[in-house]
PDB file of C-alpha atoms and ligand atoms in Angstrom:
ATOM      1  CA  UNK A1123      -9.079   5.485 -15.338  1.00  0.00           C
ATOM      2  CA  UNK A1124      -9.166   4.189 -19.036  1.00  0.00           C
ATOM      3  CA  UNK A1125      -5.907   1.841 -19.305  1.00  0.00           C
ATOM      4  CA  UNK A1126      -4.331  -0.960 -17.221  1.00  0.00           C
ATOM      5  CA  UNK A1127      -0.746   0.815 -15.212  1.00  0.00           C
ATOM      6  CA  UNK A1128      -0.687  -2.899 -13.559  1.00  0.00           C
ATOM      7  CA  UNK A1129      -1.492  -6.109 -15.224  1.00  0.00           C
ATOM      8  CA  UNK A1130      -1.116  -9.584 -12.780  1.00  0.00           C
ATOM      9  CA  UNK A1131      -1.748 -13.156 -14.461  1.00  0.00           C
ATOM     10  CA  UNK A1132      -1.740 -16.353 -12.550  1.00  0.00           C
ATOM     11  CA  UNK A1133      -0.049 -15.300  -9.627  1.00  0.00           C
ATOM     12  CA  UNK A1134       1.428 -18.215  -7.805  1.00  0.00           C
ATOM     13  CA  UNK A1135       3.900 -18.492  -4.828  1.00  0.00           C
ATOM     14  CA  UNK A1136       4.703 -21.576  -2.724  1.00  0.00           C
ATOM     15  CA  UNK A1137       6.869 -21.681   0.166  1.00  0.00           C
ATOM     16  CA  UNK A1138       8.638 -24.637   0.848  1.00  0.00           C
ATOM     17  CA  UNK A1139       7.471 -25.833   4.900  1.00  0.00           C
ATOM     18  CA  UNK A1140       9.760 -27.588   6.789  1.00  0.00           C
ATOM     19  CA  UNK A1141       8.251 -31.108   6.525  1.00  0.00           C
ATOM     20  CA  UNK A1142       9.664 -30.010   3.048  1.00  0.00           C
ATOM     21  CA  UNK A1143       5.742 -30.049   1.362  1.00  0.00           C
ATOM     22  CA  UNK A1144       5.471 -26.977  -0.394  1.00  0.00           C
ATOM     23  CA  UNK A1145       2.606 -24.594   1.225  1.00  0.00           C
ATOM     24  CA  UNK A1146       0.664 -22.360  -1.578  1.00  0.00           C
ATOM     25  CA  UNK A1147       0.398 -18.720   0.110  1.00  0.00           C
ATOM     26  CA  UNK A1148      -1.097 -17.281  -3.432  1.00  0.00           C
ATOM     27  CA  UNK A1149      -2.858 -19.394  -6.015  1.00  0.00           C
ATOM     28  CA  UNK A1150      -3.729 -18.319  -9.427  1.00  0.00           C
ATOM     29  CA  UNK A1151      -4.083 -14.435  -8.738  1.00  0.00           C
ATOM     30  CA  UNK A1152      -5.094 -12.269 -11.668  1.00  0.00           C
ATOM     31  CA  UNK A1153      -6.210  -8.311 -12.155  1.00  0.00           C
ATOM     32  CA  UNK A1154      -5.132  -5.238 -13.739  1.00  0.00           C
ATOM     33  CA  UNK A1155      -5.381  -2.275 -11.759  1.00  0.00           C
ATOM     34  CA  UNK A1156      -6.040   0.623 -14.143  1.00  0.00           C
ATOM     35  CA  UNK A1157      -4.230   4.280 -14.045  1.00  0.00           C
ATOM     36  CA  UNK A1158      -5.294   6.227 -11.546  1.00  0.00           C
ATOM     37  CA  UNK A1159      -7.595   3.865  -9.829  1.00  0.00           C
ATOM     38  CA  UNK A1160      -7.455   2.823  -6.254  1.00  0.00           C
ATOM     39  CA  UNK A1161      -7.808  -1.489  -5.515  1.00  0.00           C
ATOM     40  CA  UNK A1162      -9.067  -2.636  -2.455  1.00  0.00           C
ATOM     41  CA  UNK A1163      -7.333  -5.972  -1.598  1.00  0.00           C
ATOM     42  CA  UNK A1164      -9.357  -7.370   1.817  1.00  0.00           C
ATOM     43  CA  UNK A1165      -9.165 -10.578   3.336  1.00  0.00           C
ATOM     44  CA  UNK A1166      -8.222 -12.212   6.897  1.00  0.00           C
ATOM     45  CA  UNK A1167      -4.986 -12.059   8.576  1.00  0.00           C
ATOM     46  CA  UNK A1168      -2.717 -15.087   6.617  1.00  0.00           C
ATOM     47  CA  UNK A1169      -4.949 -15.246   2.875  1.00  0.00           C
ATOM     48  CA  UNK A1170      -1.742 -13.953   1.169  1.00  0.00           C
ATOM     49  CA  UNK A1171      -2.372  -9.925   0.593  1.00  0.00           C
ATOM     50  CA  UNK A1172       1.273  -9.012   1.575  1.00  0.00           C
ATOM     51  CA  UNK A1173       2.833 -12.263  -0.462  1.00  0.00           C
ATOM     52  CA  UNK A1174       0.720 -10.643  -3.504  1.00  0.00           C
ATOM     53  CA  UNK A1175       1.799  -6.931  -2.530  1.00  0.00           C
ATOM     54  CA  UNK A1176       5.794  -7.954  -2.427  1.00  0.00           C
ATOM     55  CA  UNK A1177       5.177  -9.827  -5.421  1.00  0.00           C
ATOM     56  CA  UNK A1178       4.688  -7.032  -7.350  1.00  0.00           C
ATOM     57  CA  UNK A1179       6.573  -4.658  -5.641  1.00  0.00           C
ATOM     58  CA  UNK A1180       9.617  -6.835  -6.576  1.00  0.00           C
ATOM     59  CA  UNK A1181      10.530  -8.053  -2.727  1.00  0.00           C
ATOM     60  CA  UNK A1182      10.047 -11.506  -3.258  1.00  0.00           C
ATOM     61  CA  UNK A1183      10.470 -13.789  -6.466  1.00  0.00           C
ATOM     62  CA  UNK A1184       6.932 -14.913  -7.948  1.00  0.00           C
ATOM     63  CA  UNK A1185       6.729 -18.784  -8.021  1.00  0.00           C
ATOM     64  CA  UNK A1186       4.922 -18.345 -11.669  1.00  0.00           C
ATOM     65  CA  UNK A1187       2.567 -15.987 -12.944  1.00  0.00           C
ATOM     66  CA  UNK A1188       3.343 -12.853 -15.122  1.00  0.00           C
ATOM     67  CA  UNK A1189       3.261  -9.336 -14.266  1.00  0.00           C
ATOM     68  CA  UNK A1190       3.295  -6.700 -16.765  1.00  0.00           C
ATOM     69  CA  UNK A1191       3.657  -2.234 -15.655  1.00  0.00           C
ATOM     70  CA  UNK A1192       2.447  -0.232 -18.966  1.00  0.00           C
ATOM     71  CA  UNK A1193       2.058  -3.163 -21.185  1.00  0.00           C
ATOM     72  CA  UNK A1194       6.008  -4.101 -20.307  1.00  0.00           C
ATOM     73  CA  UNK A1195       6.462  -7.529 -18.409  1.00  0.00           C
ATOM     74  CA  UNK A1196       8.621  -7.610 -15.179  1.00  0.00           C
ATOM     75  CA  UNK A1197      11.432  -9.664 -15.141  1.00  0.00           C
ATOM     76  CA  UNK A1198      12.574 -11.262 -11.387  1.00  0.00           C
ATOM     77  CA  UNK A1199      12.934  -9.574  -8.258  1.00  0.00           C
ATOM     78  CA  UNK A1200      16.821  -8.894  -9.025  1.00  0.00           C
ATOM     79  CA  UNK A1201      17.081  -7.677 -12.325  1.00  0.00           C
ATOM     80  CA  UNK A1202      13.989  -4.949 -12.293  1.00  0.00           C
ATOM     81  CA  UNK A1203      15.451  -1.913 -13.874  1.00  0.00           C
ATOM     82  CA  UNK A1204      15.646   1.423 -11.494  1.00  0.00           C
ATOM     83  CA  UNK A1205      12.720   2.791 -13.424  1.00  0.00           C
ATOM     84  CA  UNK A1206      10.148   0.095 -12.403  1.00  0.00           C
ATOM     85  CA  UNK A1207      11.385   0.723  -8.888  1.00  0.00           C
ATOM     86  CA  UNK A1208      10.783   3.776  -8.656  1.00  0.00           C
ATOM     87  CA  UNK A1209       7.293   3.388 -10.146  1.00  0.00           C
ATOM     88  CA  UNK A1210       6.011   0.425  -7.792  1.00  0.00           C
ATOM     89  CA  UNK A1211       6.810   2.101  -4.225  1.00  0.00           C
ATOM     90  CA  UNK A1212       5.532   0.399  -0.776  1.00  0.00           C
ATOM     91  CA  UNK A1213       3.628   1.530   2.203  1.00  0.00           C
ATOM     92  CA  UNK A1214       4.343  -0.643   5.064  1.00  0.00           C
ATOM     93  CA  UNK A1215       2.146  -1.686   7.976  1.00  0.00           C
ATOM     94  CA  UNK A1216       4.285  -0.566  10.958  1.00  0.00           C
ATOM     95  CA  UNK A1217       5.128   3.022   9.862  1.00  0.00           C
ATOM     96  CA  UNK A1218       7.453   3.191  13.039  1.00  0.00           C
ATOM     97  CA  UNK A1219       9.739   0.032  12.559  1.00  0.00           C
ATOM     98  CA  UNK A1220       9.862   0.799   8.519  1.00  0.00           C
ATOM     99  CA  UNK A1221      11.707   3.647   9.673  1.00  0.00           C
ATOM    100  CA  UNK A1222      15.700   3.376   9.786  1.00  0.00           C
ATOM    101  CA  UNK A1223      16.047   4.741  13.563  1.00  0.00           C
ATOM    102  CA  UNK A1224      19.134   6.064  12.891  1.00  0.00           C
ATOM    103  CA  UNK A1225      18.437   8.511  10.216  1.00  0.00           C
ATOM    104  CA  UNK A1226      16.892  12.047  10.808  1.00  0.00           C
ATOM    105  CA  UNK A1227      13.636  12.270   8.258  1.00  0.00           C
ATOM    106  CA  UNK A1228      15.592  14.639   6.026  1.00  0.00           C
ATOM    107  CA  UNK A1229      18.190  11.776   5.416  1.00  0.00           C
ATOM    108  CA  UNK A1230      15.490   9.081   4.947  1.00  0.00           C
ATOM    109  CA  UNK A1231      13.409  11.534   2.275  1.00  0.00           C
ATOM    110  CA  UNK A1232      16.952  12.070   0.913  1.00  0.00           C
ATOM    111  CA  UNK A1233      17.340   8.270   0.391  1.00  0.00           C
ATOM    112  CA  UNK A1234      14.979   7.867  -2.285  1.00  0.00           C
ATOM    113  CA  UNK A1235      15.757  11.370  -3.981  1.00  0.00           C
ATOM    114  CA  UNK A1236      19.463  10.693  -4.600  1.00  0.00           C
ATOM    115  CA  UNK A1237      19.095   6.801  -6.036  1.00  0.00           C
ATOM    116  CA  UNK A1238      16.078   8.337  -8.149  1.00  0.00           C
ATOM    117  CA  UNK A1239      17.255  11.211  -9.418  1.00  0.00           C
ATOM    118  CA  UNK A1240      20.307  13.328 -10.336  1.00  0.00           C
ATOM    119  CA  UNK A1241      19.778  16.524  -8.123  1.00  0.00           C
ATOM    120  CA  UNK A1242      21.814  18.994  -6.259  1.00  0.00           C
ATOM    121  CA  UNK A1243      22.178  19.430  -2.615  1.00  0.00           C
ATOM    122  CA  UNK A1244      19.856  22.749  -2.953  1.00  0.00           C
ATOM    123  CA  UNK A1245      17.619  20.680  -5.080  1.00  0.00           C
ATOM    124  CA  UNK A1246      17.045  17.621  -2.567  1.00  0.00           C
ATOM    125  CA  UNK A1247      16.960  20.118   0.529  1.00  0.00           C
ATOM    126  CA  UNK A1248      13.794  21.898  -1.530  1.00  0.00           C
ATOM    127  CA  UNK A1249      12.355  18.673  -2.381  1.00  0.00           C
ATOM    128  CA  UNK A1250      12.329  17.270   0.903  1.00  0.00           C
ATOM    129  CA  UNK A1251      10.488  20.618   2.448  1.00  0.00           C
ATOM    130  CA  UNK A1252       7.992  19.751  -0.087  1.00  0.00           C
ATOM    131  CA  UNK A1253       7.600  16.441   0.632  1.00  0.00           C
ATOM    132  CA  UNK A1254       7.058  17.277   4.070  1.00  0.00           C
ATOM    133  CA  UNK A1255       4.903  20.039   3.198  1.00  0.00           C
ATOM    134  CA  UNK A1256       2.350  18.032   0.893  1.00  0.00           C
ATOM    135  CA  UNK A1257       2.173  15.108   3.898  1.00  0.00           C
ATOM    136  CA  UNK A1258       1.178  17.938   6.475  1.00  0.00           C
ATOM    137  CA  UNK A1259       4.140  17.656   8.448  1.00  0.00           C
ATOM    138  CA  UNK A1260       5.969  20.995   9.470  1.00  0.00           C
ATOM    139  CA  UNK A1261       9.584  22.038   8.002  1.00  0.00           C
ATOM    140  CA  UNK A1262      11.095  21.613  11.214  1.00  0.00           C
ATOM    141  CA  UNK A1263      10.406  17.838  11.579  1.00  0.00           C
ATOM    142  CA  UNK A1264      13.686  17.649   9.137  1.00  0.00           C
ATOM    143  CA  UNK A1265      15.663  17.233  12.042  1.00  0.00           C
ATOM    144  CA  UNK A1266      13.794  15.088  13.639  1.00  0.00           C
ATOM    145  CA  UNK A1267      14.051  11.107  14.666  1.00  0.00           C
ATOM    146  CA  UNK A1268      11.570   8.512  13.695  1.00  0.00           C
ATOM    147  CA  UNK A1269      11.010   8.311  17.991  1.00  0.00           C
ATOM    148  CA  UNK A1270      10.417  11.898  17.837  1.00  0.00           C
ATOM    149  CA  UNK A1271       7.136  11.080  16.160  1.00  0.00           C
ATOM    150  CA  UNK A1272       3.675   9.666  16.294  1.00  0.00           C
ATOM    151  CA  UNK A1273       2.590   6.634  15.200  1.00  0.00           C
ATOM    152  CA  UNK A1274       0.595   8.978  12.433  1.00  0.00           C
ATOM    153  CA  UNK A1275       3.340  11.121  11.905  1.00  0.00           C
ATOM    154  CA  UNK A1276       5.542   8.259  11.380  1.00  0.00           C
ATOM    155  CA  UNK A1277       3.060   7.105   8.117  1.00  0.00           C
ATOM    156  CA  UNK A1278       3.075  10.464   6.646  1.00  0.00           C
ATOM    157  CA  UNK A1279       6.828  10.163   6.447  1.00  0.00           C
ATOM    158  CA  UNK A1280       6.494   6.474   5.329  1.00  0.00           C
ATOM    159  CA  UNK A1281       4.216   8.189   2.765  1.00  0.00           C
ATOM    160  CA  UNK A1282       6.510  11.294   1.759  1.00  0.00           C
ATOM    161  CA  UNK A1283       9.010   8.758   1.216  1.00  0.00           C
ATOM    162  CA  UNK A1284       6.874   6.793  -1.301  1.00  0.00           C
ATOM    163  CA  UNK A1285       6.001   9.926  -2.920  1.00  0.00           C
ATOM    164  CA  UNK A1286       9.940  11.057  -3.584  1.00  0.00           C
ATOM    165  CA  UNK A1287      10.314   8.241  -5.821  1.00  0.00           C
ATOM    166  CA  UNK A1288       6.978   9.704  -8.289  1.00  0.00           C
ATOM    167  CA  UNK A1289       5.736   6.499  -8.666  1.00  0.00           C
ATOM    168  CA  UNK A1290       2.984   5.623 -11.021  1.00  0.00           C
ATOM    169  CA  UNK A1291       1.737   2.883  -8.305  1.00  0.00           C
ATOM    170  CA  UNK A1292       2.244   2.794  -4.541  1.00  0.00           C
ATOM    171  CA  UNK A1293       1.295  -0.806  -2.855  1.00  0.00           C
ATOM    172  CA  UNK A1294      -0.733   0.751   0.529  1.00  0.00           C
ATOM    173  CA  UNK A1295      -0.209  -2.659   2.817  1.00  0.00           C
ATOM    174  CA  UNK A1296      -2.557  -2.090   5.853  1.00  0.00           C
ATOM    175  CA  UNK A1297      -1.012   1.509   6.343  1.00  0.00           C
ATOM    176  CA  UNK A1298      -3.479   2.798   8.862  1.00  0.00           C
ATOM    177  CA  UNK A1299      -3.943  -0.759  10.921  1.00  0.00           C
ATOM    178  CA  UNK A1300      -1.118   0.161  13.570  1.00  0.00           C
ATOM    179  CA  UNK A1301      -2.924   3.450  14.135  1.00  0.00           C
ATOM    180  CA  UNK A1302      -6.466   4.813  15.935  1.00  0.00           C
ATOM    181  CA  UNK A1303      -9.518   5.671  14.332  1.00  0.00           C
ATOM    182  CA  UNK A1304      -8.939   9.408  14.339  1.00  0.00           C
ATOM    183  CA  UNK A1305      -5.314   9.024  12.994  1.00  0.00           C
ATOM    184  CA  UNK A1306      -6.699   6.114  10.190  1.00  0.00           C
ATOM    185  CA  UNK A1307      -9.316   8.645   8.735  1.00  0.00           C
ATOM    186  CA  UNK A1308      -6.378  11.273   8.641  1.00  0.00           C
ATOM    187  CA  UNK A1309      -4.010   9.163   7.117  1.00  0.00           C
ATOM    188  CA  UNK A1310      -7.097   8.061   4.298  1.00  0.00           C
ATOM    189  CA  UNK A1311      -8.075  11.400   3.560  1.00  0.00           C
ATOM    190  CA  UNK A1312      -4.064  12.368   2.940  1.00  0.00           C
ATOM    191  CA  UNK A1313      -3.379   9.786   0.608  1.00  0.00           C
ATOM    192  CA  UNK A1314      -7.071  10.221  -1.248  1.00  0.00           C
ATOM    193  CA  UNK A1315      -5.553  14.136  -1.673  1.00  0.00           C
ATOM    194  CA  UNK A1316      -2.437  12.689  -2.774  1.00  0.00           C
ATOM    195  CA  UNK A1317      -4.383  10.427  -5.674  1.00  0.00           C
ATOM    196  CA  UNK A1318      -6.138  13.905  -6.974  1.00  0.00           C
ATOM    197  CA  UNK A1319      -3.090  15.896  -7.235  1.00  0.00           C
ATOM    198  CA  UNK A1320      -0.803  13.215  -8.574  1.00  0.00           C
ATOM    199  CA  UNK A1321      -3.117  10.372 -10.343  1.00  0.00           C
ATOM    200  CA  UNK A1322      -1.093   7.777  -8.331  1.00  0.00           C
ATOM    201  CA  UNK A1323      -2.514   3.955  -8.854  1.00  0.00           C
ATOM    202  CA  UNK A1324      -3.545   2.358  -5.079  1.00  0.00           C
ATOM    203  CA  UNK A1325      -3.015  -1.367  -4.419  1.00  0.00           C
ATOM    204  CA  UNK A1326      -5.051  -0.717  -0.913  1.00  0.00           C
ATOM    205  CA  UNK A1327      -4.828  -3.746   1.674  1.00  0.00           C
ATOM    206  CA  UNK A1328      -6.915  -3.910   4.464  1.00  0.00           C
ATOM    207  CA  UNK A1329      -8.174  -7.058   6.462  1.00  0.00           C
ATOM    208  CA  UNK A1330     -11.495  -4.971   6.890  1.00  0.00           C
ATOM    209  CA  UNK A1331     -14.011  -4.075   4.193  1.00  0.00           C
ATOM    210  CA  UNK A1332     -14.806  -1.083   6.245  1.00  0.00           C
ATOM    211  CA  UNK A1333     -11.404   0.482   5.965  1.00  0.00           C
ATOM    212  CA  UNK A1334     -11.485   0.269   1.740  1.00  0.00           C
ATOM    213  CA  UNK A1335     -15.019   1.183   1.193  1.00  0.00           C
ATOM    214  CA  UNK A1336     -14.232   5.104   1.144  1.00  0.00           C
ATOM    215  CA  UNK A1337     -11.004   4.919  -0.527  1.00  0.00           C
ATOM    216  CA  UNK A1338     -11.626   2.244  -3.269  1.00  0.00           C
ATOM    217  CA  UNK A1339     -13.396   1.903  -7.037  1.00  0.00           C
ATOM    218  CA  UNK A1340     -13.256  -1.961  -6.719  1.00  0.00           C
ATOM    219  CA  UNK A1341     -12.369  -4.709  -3.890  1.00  0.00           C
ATOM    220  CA  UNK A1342     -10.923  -7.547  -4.363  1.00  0.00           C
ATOM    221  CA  UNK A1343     -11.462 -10.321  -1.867  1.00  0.00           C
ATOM    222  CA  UNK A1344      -8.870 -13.253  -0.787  1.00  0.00           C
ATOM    223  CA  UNK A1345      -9.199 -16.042   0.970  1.00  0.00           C
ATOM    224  CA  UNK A1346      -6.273 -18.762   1.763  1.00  0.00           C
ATOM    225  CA  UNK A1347      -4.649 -17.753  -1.257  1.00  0.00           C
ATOM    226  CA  UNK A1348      -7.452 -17.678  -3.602  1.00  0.00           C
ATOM    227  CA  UNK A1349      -9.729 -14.380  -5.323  1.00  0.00           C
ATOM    228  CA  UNK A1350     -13.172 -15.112  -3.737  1.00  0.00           C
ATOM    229  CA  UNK A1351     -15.199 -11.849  -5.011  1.00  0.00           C
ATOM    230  CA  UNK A1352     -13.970  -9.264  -7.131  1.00  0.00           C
ATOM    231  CA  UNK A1353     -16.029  -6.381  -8.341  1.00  0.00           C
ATOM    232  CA  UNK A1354     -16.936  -2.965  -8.134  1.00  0.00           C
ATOM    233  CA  UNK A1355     -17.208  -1.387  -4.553  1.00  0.00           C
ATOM    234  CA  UNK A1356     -21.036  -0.584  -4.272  1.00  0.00           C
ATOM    235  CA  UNK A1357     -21.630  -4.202  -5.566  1.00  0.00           C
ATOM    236  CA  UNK A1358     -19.524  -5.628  -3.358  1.00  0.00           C
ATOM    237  CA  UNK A1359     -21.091  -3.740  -0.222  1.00  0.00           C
ATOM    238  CA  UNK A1360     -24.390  -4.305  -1.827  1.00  0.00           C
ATOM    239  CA  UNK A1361     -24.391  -7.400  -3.282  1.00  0.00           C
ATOM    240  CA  UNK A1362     -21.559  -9.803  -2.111  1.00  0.00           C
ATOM    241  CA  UNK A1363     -21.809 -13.411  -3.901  1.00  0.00           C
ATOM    242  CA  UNK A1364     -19.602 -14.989  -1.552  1.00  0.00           C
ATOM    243  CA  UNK A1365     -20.842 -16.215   2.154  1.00  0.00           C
ATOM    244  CA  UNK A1366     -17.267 -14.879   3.090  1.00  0.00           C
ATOM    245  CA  UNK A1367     -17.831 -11.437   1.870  1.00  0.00           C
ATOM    246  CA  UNK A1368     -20.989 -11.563   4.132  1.00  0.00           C
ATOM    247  CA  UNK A1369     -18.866 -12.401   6.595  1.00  0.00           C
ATOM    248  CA  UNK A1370     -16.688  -9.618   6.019  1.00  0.00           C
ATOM    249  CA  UNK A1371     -19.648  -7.173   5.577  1.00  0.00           C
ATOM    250  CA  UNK A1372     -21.294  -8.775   9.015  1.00  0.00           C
ATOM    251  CA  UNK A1373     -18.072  -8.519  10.994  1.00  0.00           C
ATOM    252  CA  UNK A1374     -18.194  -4.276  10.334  1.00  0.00           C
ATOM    253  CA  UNK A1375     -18.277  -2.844  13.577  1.00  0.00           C
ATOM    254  CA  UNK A1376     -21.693  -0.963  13.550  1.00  0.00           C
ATOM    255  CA  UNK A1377     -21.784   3.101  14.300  1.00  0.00           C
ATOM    256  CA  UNK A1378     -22.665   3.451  18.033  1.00  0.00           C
ATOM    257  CA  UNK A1379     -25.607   6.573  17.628  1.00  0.00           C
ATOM    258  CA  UNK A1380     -25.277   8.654  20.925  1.00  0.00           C
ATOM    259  CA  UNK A1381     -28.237   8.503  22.750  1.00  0.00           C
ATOM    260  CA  UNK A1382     -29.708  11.845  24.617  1.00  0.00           C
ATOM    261  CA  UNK A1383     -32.895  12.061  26.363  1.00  0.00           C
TER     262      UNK A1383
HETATM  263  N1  ADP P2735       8.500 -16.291   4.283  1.00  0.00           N
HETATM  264  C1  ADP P2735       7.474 -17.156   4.468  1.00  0.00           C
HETATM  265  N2  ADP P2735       7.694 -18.468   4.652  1.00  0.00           N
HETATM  266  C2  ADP P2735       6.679 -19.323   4.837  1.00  0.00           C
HETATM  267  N3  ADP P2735       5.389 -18.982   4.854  1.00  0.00           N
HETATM  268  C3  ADP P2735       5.107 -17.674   4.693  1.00  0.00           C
HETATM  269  C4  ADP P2735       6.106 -16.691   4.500  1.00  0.00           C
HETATM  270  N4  ADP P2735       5.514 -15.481   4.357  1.00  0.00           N
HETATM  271  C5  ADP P2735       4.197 -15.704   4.464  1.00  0.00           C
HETATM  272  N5  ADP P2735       3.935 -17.027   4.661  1.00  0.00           N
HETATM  273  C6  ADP P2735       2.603 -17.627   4.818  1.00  0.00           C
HETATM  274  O1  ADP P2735       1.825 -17.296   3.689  1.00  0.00           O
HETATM  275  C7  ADP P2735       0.484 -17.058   4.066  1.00  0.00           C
HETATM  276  C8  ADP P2735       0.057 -15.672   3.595  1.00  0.00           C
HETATM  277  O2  ADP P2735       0.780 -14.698   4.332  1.00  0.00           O
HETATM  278  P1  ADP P2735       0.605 -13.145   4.065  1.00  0.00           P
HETATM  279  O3  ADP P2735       0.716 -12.890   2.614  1.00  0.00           O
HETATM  280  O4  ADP P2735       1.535 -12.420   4.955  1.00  0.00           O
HETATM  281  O5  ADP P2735      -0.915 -12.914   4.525  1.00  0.00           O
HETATM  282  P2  ADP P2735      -1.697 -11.568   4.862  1.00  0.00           P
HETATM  283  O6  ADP P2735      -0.863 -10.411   4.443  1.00  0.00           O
HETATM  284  O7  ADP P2735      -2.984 -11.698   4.104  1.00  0.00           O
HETATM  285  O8  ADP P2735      -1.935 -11.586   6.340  1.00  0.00           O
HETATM  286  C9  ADP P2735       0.413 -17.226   5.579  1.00  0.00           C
HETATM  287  O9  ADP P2735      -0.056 -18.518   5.867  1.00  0.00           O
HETATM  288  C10 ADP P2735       1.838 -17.071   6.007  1.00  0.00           C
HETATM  289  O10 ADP P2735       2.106 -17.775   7.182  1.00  0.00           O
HETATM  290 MG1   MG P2736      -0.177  -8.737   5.547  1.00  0.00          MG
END
């Protein structure tokens, strides 16, 4: 975790409302996330996580504000080379609708694979067995249909497909809120394995503090656009400077202790 994969300087986007007044979503947004490191990014439904996460991962134009991947800056959302596509890969929220219905999962593991690399049919059909293989998911799902599958199941392929790209960073953007608790700690513990075998770089959003507290080194707190807290995790749990990272750290649902007598 010694050098900066991700560098973001005053991050700004605007959209343009239809009384034709322009509405700030993000507002001067700036952090590096370093190699190998996972970043919390909490904050209530509407403070501008995802318009930060697409920012970076190239789906929507920046309104200013730099962002550089291993010291190179990005250009705009259309003219990002293939390479810094493939290293800035996307987790979405709903693992079921970010799945193309249509496709078996072979064919949407193969999608990435063949616009990311040069590889035989042999080659992708090997690759995609261990793809499935590394997300937990049995051979057999290949031939399978996103409706075949669980909610859970659904993010591990949503996952797999992240991971056939080897990117250097994949934006995680509430991937276990759509799912139970049981499922959730599943789906955390996978993609903490993934981070130890592969040193991938996490941009983590959650609108809880409970649901980054196990997986990331330092949270990063929004509100209406803004970076209210930023700091290391333990200090942030232990010591939160802002009354809306109390608030955060208040609204944690508290561990019901079964009671026997
Ligand atoms: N395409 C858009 N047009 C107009 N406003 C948008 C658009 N996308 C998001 N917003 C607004 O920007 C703000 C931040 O949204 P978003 O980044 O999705 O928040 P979060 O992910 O934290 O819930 C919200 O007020 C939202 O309504
Ligand atoms: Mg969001």
């Amino acid at each position: 975790m010694s050098r900066p994969i991700l560098e973001v300087a005053h991050l700004n986007k605007s959209y343009r409302t239809k009384s034709n007044t322009d509405f700030a979503a993000v507002k001067d947004v700036s952090f590096s996330l370093m190699k190998g490191e996972t970043l919390g990014i909490v904050g209530e439904s509407g403070s501008g996580k995802t318009t930060v996460a697409k920012m970076i991962a190239g789906m929507i134009p920046v309104t200013s504000g730099d962002i550089s991947l291993d010291g190179e800056r990005l250009s705009g959302t259309r003219t990002r080379s293939k390479a810094t596509k493939r290293n800035i890969q996307y987790i979405f929220q709903d693992p079921v609708s970010s799945l193309n219905p249509r496709l078996q999962i072979k064919d949407i593991l193969a999608e990435p694979l063949k616009l990311y690399f040069s590889l035989t049919k042999q080659e992708i059909n090997t690759r995609i067995d261990g793809l499935l293989n590394d997300v937990g998911l049995p051979n057999a799902y290949r031939e399978r249909y996103p409706k075949e599958l669980s909610g859970g199941q659904c993010q591990r392929v949503g996952i797999a497909r992240a991971l056939a790209a080897e990117p250097t960073i994949i934006v995680c953007d509430e991937p276990t809120s759509a799912l139970d608790m049981t499922i959730q700690s599943q789906i955390l513990e996978l993609l903490k394995d993934l981070q130890q075998k592969w040193g991938i770089s996490y941009l983590f959003i959650a609108h809880g503090l409970e649901v980054v507290y196990s997986i990331s080194n330092r949270v990063m707190v929004m509100k209406q656009g803004e970076v209210v807290e930023f700091g290391a995790t333990d200090e942030i749990f232990n010591r939160p400077e802002h009354a809306y990272t109390q608030s955060l750290i208040n609204a944690i649902p508290q561990i019901q202790i079964p009671y026997f007598n």
